[in-house]
mmCIF file of C-alpha atoms in Angstrom:
data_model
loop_
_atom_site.group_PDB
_atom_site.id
_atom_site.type_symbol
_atom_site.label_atom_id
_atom_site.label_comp_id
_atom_site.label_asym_id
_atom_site.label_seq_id
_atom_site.Cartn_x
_atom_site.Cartn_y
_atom_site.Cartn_z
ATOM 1 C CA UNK G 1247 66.783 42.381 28.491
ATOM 2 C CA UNK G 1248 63.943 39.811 28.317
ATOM 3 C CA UNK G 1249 61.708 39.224 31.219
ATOM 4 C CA UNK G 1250 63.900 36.144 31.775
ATOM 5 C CA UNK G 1251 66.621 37.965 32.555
ATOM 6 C CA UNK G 1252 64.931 40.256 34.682
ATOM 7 C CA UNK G 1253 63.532 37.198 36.805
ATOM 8 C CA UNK G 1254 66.656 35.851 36.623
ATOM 9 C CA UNK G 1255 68.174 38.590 38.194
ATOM 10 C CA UNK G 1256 65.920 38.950 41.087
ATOM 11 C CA UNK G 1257 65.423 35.685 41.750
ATOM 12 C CA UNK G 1258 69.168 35.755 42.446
ATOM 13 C CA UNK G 1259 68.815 39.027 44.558
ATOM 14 C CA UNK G 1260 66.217 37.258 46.926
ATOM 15 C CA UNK G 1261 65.815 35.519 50.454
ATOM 16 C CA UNK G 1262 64.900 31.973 49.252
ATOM 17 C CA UNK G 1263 62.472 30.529 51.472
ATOM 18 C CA UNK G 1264 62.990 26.606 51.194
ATOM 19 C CA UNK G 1265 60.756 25.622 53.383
ATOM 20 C CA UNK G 1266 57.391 26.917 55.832
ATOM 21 C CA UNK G 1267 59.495 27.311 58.565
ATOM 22 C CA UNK G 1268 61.456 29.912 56.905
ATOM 23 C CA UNK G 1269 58.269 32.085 56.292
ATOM 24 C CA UNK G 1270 58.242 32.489 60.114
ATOM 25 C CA UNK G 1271 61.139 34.792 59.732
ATOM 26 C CA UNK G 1272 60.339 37.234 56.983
ATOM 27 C CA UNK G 1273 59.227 39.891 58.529
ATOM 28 C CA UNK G 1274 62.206 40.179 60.285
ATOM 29 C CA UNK G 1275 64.676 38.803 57.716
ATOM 30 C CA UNK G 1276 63.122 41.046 54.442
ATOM 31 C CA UNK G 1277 63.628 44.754 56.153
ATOM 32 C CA UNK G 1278 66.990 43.735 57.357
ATOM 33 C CA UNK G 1279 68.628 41.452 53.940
ATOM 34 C CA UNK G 1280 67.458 44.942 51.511
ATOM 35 C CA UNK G 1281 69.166 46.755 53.887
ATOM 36 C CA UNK G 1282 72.188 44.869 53.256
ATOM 37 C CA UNK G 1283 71.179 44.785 49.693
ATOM 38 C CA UNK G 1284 71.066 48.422 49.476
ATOM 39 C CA UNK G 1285 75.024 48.469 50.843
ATOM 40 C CA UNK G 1286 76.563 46.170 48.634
ATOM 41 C CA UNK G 1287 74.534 47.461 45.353
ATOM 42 C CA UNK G 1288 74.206 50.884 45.613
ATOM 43 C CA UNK G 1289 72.051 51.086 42.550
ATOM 44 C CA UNK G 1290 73.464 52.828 39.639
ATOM 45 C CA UNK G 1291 70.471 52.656 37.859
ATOM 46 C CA UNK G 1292 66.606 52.101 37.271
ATOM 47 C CA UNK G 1293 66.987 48.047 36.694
ATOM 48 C CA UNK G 1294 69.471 47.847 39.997
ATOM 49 C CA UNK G 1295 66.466 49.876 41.910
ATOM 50 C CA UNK G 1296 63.645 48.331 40.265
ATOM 51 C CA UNK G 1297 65.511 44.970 41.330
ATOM 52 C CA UNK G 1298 66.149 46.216 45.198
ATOM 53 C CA UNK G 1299 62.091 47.010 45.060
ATOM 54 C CA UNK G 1300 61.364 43.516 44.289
ATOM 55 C CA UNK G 1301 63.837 42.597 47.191
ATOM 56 C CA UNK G 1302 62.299 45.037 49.441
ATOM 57 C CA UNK G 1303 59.219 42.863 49.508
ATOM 58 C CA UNK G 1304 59.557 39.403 48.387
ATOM 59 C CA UNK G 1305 61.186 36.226 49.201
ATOM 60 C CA UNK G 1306 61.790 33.305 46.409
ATOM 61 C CA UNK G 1307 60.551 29.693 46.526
ATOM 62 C CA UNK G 1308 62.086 27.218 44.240
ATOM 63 C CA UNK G 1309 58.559 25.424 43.295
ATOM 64 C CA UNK G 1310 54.853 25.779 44.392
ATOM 65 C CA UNK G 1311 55.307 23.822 47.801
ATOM 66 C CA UNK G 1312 52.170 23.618 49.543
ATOM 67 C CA UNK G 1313 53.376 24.088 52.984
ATOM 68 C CA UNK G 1314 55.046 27.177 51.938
ATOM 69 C CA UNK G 1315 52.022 28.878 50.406
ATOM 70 C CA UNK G 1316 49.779 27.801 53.332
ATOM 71 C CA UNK G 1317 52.648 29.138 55.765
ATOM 72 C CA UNK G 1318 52.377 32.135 53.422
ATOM 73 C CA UNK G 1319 48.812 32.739 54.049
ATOM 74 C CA UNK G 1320 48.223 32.708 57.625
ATOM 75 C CA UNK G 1321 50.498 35.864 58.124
ATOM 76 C CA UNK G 1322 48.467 37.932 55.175
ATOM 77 C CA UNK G 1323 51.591 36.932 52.744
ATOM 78 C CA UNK G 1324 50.986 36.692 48.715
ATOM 79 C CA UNK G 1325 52.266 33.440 46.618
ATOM 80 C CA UNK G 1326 52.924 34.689 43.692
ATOM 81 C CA UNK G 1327 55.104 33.281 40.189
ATOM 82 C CA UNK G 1328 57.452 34.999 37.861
ATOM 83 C CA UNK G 1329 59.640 33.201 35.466
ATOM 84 C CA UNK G 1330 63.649 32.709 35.085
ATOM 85 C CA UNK G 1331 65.637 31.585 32.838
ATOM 86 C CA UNK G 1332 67.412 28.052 32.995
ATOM 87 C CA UNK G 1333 71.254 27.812 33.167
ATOM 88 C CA UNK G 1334 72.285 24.629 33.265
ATOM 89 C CA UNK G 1335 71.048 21.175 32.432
ATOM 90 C CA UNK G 1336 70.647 19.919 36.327
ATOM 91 C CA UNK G 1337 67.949 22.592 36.460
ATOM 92 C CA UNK G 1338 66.417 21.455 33.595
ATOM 93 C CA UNK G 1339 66.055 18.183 35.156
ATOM 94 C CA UNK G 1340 65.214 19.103 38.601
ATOM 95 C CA UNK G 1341 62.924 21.509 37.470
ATOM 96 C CA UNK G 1342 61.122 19.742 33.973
ATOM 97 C CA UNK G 1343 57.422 20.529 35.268
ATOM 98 C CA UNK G 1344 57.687 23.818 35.823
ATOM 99 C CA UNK G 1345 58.957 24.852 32.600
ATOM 100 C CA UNK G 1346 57.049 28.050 30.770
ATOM 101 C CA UNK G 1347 56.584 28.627 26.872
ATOM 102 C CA UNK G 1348 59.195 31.288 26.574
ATOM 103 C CA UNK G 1349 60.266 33.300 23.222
ATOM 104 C CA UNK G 1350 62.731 31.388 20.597
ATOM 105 C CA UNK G 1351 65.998 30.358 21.871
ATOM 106 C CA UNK G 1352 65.490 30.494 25.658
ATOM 107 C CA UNK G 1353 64.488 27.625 28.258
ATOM 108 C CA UNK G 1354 62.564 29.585 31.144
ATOM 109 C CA UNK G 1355 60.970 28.090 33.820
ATOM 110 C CA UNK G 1356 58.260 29.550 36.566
ATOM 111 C CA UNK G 1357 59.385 29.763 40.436
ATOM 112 C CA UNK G 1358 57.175 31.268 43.208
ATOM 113 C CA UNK G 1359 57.271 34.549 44.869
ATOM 114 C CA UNK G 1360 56.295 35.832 48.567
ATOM 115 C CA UNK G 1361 55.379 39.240 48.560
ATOM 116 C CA UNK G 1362 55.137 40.564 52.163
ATOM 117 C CA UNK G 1363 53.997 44.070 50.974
ATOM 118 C CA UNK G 1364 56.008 46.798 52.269
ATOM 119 C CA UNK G 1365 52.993 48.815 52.357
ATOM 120 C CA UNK G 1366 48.873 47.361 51.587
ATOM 121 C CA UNK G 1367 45.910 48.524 50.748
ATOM 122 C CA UNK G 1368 43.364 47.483 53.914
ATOM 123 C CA UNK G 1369 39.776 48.360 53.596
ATOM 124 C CA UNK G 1370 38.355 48.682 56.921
ATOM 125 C CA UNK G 1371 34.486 48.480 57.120
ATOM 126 C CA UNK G 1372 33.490 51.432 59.097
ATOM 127 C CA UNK G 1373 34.966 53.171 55.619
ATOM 128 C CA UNK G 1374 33.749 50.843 53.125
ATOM 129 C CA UNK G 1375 32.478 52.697 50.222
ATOM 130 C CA UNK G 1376 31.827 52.265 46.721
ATOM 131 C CA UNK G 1377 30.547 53.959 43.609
ATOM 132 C CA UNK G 1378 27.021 55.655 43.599
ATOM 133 C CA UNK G 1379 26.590 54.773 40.248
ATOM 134 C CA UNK G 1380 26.550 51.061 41.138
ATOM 135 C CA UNK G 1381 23.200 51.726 42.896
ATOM 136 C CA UNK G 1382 22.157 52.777 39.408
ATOM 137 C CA UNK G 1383 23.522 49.867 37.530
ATOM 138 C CA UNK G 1384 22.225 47.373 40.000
ATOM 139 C CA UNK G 1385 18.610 48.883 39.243
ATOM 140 C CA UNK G 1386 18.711 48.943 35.494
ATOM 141 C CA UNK G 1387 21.135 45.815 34.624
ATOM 142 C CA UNK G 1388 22.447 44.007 37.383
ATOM 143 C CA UNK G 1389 19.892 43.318 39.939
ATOM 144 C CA UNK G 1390 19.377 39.947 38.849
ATOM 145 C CA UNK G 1391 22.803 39.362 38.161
ATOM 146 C CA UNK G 1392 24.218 36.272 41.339
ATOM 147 C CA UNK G 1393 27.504 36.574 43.418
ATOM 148 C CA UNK G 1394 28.790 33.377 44.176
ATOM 149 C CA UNK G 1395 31.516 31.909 46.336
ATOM 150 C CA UNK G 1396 33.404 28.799 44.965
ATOM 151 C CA UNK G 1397 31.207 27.623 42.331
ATOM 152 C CA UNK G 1398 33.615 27.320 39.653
ATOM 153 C CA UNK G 1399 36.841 27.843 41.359
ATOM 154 C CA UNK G 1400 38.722 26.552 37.871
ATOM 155 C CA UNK G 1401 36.680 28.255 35.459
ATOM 156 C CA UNK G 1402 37.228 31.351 37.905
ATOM 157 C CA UNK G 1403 40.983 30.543 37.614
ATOM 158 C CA UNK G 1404 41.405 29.717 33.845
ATOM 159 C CA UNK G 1405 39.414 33.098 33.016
ATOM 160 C CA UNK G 1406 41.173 35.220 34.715
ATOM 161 C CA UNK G 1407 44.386 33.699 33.577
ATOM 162 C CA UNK G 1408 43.260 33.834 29.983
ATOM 163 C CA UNK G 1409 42.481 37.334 30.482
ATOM 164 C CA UNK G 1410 45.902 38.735 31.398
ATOM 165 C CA UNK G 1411 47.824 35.929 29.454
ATOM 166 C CA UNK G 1412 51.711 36.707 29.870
ATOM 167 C CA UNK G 1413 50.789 39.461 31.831
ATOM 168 C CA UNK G 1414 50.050 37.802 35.033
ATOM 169 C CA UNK G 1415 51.575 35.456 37.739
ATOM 170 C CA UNK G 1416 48.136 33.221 37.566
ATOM 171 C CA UNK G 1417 50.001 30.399 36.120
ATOM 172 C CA UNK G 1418 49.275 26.895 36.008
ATOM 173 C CA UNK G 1419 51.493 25.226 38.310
ATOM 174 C CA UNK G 1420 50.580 28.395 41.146
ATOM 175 C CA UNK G 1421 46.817 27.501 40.423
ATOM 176 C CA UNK G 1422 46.775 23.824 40.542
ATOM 177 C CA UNK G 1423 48.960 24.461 44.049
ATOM 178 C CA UNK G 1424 45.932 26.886 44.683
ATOM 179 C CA UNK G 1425 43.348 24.712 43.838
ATOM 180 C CA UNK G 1426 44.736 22.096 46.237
ATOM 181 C CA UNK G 1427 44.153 24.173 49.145
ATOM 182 C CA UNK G 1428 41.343 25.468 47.933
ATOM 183 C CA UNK G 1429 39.861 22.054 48.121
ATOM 184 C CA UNK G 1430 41.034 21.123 51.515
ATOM 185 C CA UNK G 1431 40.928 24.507 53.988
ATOM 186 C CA UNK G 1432 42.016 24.419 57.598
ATOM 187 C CA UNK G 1433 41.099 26.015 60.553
ATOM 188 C CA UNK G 1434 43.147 29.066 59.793
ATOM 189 C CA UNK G 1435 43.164 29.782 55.583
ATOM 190 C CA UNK G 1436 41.241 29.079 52.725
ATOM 191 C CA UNK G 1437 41.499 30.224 49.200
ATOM 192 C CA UNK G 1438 38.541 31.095 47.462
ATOM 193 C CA UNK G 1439 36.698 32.130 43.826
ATOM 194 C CA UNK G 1440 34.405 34.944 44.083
ATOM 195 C CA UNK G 1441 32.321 34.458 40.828
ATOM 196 C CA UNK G 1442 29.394 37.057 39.632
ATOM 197 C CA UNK G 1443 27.313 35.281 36.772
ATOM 198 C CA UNK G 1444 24.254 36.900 34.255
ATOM 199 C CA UNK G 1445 22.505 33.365 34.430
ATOM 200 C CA UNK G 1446 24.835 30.559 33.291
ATOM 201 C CA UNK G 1447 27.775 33.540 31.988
ATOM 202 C CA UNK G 1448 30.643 34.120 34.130
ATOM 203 C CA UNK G 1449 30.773 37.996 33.801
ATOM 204 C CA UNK G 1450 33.633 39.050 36.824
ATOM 205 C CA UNK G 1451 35.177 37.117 39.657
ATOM 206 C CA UNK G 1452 38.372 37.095 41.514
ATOM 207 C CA UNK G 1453 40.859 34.584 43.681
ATOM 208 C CA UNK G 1454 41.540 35.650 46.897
ATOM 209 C CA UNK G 1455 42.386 34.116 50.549
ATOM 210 C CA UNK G 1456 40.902 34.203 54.096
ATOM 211 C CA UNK G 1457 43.180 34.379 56.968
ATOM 212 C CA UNK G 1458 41.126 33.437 60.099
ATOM 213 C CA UNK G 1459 38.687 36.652 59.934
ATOM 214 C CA UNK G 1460 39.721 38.718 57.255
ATOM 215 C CA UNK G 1461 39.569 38.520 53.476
ATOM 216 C CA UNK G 1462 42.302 39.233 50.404
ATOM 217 C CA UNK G 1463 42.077 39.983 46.963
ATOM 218 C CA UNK G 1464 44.533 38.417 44.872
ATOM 219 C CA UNK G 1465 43.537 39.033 41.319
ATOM 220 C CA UNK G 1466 40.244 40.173 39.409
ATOM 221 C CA UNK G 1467 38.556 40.285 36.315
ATOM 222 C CA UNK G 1468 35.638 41.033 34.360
ATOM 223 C CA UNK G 1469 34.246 40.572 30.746
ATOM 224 C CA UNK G 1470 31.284 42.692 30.885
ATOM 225 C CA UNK G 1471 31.133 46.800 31.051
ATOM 226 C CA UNK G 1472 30.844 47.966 34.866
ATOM 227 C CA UNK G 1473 30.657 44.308 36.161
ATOM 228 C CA UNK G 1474 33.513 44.333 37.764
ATOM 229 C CA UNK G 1475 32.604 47.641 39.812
ATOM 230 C CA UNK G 1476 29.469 45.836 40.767
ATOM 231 C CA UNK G 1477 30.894 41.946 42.060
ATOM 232 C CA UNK G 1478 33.487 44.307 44.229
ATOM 233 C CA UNK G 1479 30.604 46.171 45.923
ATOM 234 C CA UNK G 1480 28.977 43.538 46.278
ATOM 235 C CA UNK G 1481 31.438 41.325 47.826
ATOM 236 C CA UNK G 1482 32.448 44.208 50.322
ATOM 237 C CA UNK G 1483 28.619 44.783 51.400
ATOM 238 C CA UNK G 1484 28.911 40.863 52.056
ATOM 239 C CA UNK G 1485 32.082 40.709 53.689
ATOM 240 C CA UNK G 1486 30.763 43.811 55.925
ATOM 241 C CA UNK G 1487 27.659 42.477 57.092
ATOM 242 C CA UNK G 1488 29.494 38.481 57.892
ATOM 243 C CA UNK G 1489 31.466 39.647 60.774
ATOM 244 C CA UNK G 1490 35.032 39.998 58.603
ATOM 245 C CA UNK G 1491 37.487 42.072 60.045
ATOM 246 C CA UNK G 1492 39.234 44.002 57.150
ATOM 247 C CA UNK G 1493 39.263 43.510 53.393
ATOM 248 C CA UNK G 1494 43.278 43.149 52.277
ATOM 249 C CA UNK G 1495 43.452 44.269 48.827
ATOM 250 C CA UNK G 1496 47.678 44.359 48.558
ATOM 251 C CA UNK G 1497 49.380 46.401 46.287
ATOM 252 C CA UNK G 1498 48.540 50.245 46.281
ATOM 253 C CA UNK G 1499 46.656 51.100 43.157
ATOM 254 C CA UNK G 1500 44.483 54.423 42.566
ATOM 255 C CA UNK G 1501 40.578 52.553 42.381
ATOM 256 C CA UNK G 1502 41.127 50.883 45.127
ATOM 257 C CA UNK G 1503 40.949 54.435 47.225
ATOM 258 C CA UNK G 1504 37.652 54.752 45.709
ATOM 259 C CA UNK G 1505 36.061 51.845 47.963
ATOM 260 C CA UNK G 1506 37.358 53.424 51.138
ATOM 261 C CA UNK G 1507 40.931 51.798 51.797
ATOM 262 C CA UNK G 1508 43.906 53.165 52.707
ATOM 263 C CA UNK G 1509 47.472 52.312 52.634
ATOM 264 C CA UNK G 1510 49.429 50.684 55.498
ATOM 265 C CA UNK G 1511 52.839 50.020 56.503
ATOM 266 C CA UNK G 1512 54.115 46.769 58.021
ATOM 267 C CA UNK G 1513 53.552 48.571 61.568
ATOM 268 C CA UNK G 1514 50.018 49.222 60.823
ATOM 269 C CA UNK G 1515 49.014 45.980 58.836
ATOM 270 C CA UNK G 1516 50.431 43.756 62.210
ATOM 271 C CA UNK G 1517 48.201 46.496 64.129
ATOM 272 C CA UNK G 1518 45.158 44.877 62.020
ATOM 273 C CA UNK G 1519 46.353 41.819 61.663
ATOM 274 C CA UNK G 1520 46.331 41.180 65.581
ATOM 275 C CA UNK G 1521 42.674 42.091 65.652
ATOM 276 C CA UNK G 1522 41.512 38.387 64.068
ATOM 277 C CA UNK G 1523 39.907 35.534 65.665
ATOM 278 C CA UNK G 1524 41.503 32.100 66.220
ATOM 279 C CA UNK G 1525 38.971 30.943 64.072
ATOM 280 C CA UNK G 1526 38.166 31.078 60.130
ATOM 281 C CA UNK G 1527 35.181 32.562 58.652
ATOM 282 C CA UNK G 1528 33.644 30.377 55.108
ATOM 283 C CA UNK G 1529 31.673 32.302 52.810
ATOM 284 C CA UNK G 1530 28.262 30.999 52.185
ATOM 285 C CA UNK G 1531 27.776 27.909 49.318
ATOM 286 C CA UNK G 1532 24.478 30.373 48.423
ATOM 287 C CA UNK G 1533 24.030 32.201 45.586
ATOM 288 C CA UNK G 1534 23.008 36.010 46.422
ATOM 289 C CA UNK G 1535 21.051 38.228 43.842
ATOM 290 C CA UNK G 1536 22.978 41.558 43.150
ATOM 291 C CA UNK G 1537 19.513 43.195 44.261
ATOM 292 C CA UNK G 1538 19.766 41.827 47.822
ATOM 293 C CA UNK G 1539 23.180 43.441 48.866
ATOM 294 C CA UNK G 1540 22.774 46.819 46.860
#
């Protein structure tokens, strides 16, 4: 089975969200259609599971509609892309500009996901830690290294694209959505680059999303030994001391326990989530040597 199939597959499993009203109603409508799912499948196997998973925590959007992924973003919810395989020539039509560059033989094109994590990763700053050892680096390499916020949101984007290649969901038509919104922020979101450079050199960054008070991490990378380490401590020691809430960093994964979070269910995330302002927090347009916040 090709991941065409798979996507295929769950995209046919899914809650389709067609519009941003119908984010409204996830977190009711996701713990309630897997139930259902559960019922009717009864998984007989690891793909059937692995598929009901998938249900468990995401809804399906035809295309990269703006509304949607704003919509998406003020409850804490993830865009993100995975890539199907096209069954008839109407689709092909209707859906021309989304089309991927698939294997020999199959026509595949990219549709958006909504992940409304079952249970997240939350960093709350009374806990925020990080490596000693960055103390160390800071001193001897990085200390006049510069954390930046939306300098190069593109550059930020195609890197960390490039890095993962077909391993990701940072595709093209999700970024240039992205980038959209990135350029024109409301009251209540923004999506952002955080960018760490050695002079002119891009060395780690990430995207990732403010919802009124708090921040998210959507996707990181780095190019130079232990950089990555540092632009995350560094970032948190910012986010700490510029009045954000929490620091959302999604799915569970073992490094992330290392900077003090801890994993929530839905319960607990709304718990958080009800502690933010009306209002949205902007990161500073001011570059910030690594030396200054370790």
């Amino acid at each position: 089975m090709t991941i065409y199939d798979f996507g295929s597959l769950f995209y046919d499993s899914a809650i389709h969200v067609n519009c941003a009203e119908d984010v409204d109603m996830l977190n009711d409508l996701l713990p309630a259609y897997y139930e259902n799912s559960l019922l009717l499948l009864n998984p007989k196997n690891d793909l059937e599971s692995e598929i009901l998973n998938l249900v468990k925590e995401n809804a399906v959007c035809d295309d990269f509609d703006e509304n949607v992924i704003r919509q998406s973003l003020v409850y804490g919810y993830y865009p993100l892309s995975m890539e199907k395989r096209i069954t008839s020539g109407a689709e092909f039509d209707t859906y021309h500009e989304l089309i991927s560059f698939p294997f020999k033989y199959t026509v595949a094109r990219y549709f958006m996901t909504i992940r409304h994590h079952d249970e997240k990763m939350i960093i709350d700053f009374d806990d925020f830690k990080y490596p000693k050892k960055a103390h160390k680096w800071s001193r001897q390499k990085f200390g006049d290294y510069t954390l930046t916020f939306n300098k190069n949101f593109r550059l930020c984007a195609e890197t960390l694209a490039k890095q993962y290649a077909k391993d990701t969901w940072v595709v093209a038509p999700l970024i240039d959505a992205y980038e959209k919104i990135h350029e024109t922020p409301d009251n209540e979101i923004s999506i952002d680059s955080v960018e760490l450079w050695h002079g002119d050199k891009l060395v780690a960054g990430e995207l990732g999303f403010i919802t009124h008070n708090a921040y998210a991490s959507l996707c990181g990378f780095h190019t130079e030994n232990n950089s990555g380490t540092i632009q995350m401590a560094a970032l948190g020691e910012y986010l700490k001391a510029n009045g954000f809430a929490y620091w959302d960093l999604g799915m569970e994964m073992e490094y992330k326990y290392v900077y003090g979070a801890k994993l929530l269910d839905r319960n607990e995330q709304a718990e958080y989530y009800s502690r933010l302002s009306e209002d949205r927090l902007a990161l500073t347009n001011k570059g910030i040597k690594i030396k200054e916040l370790l």
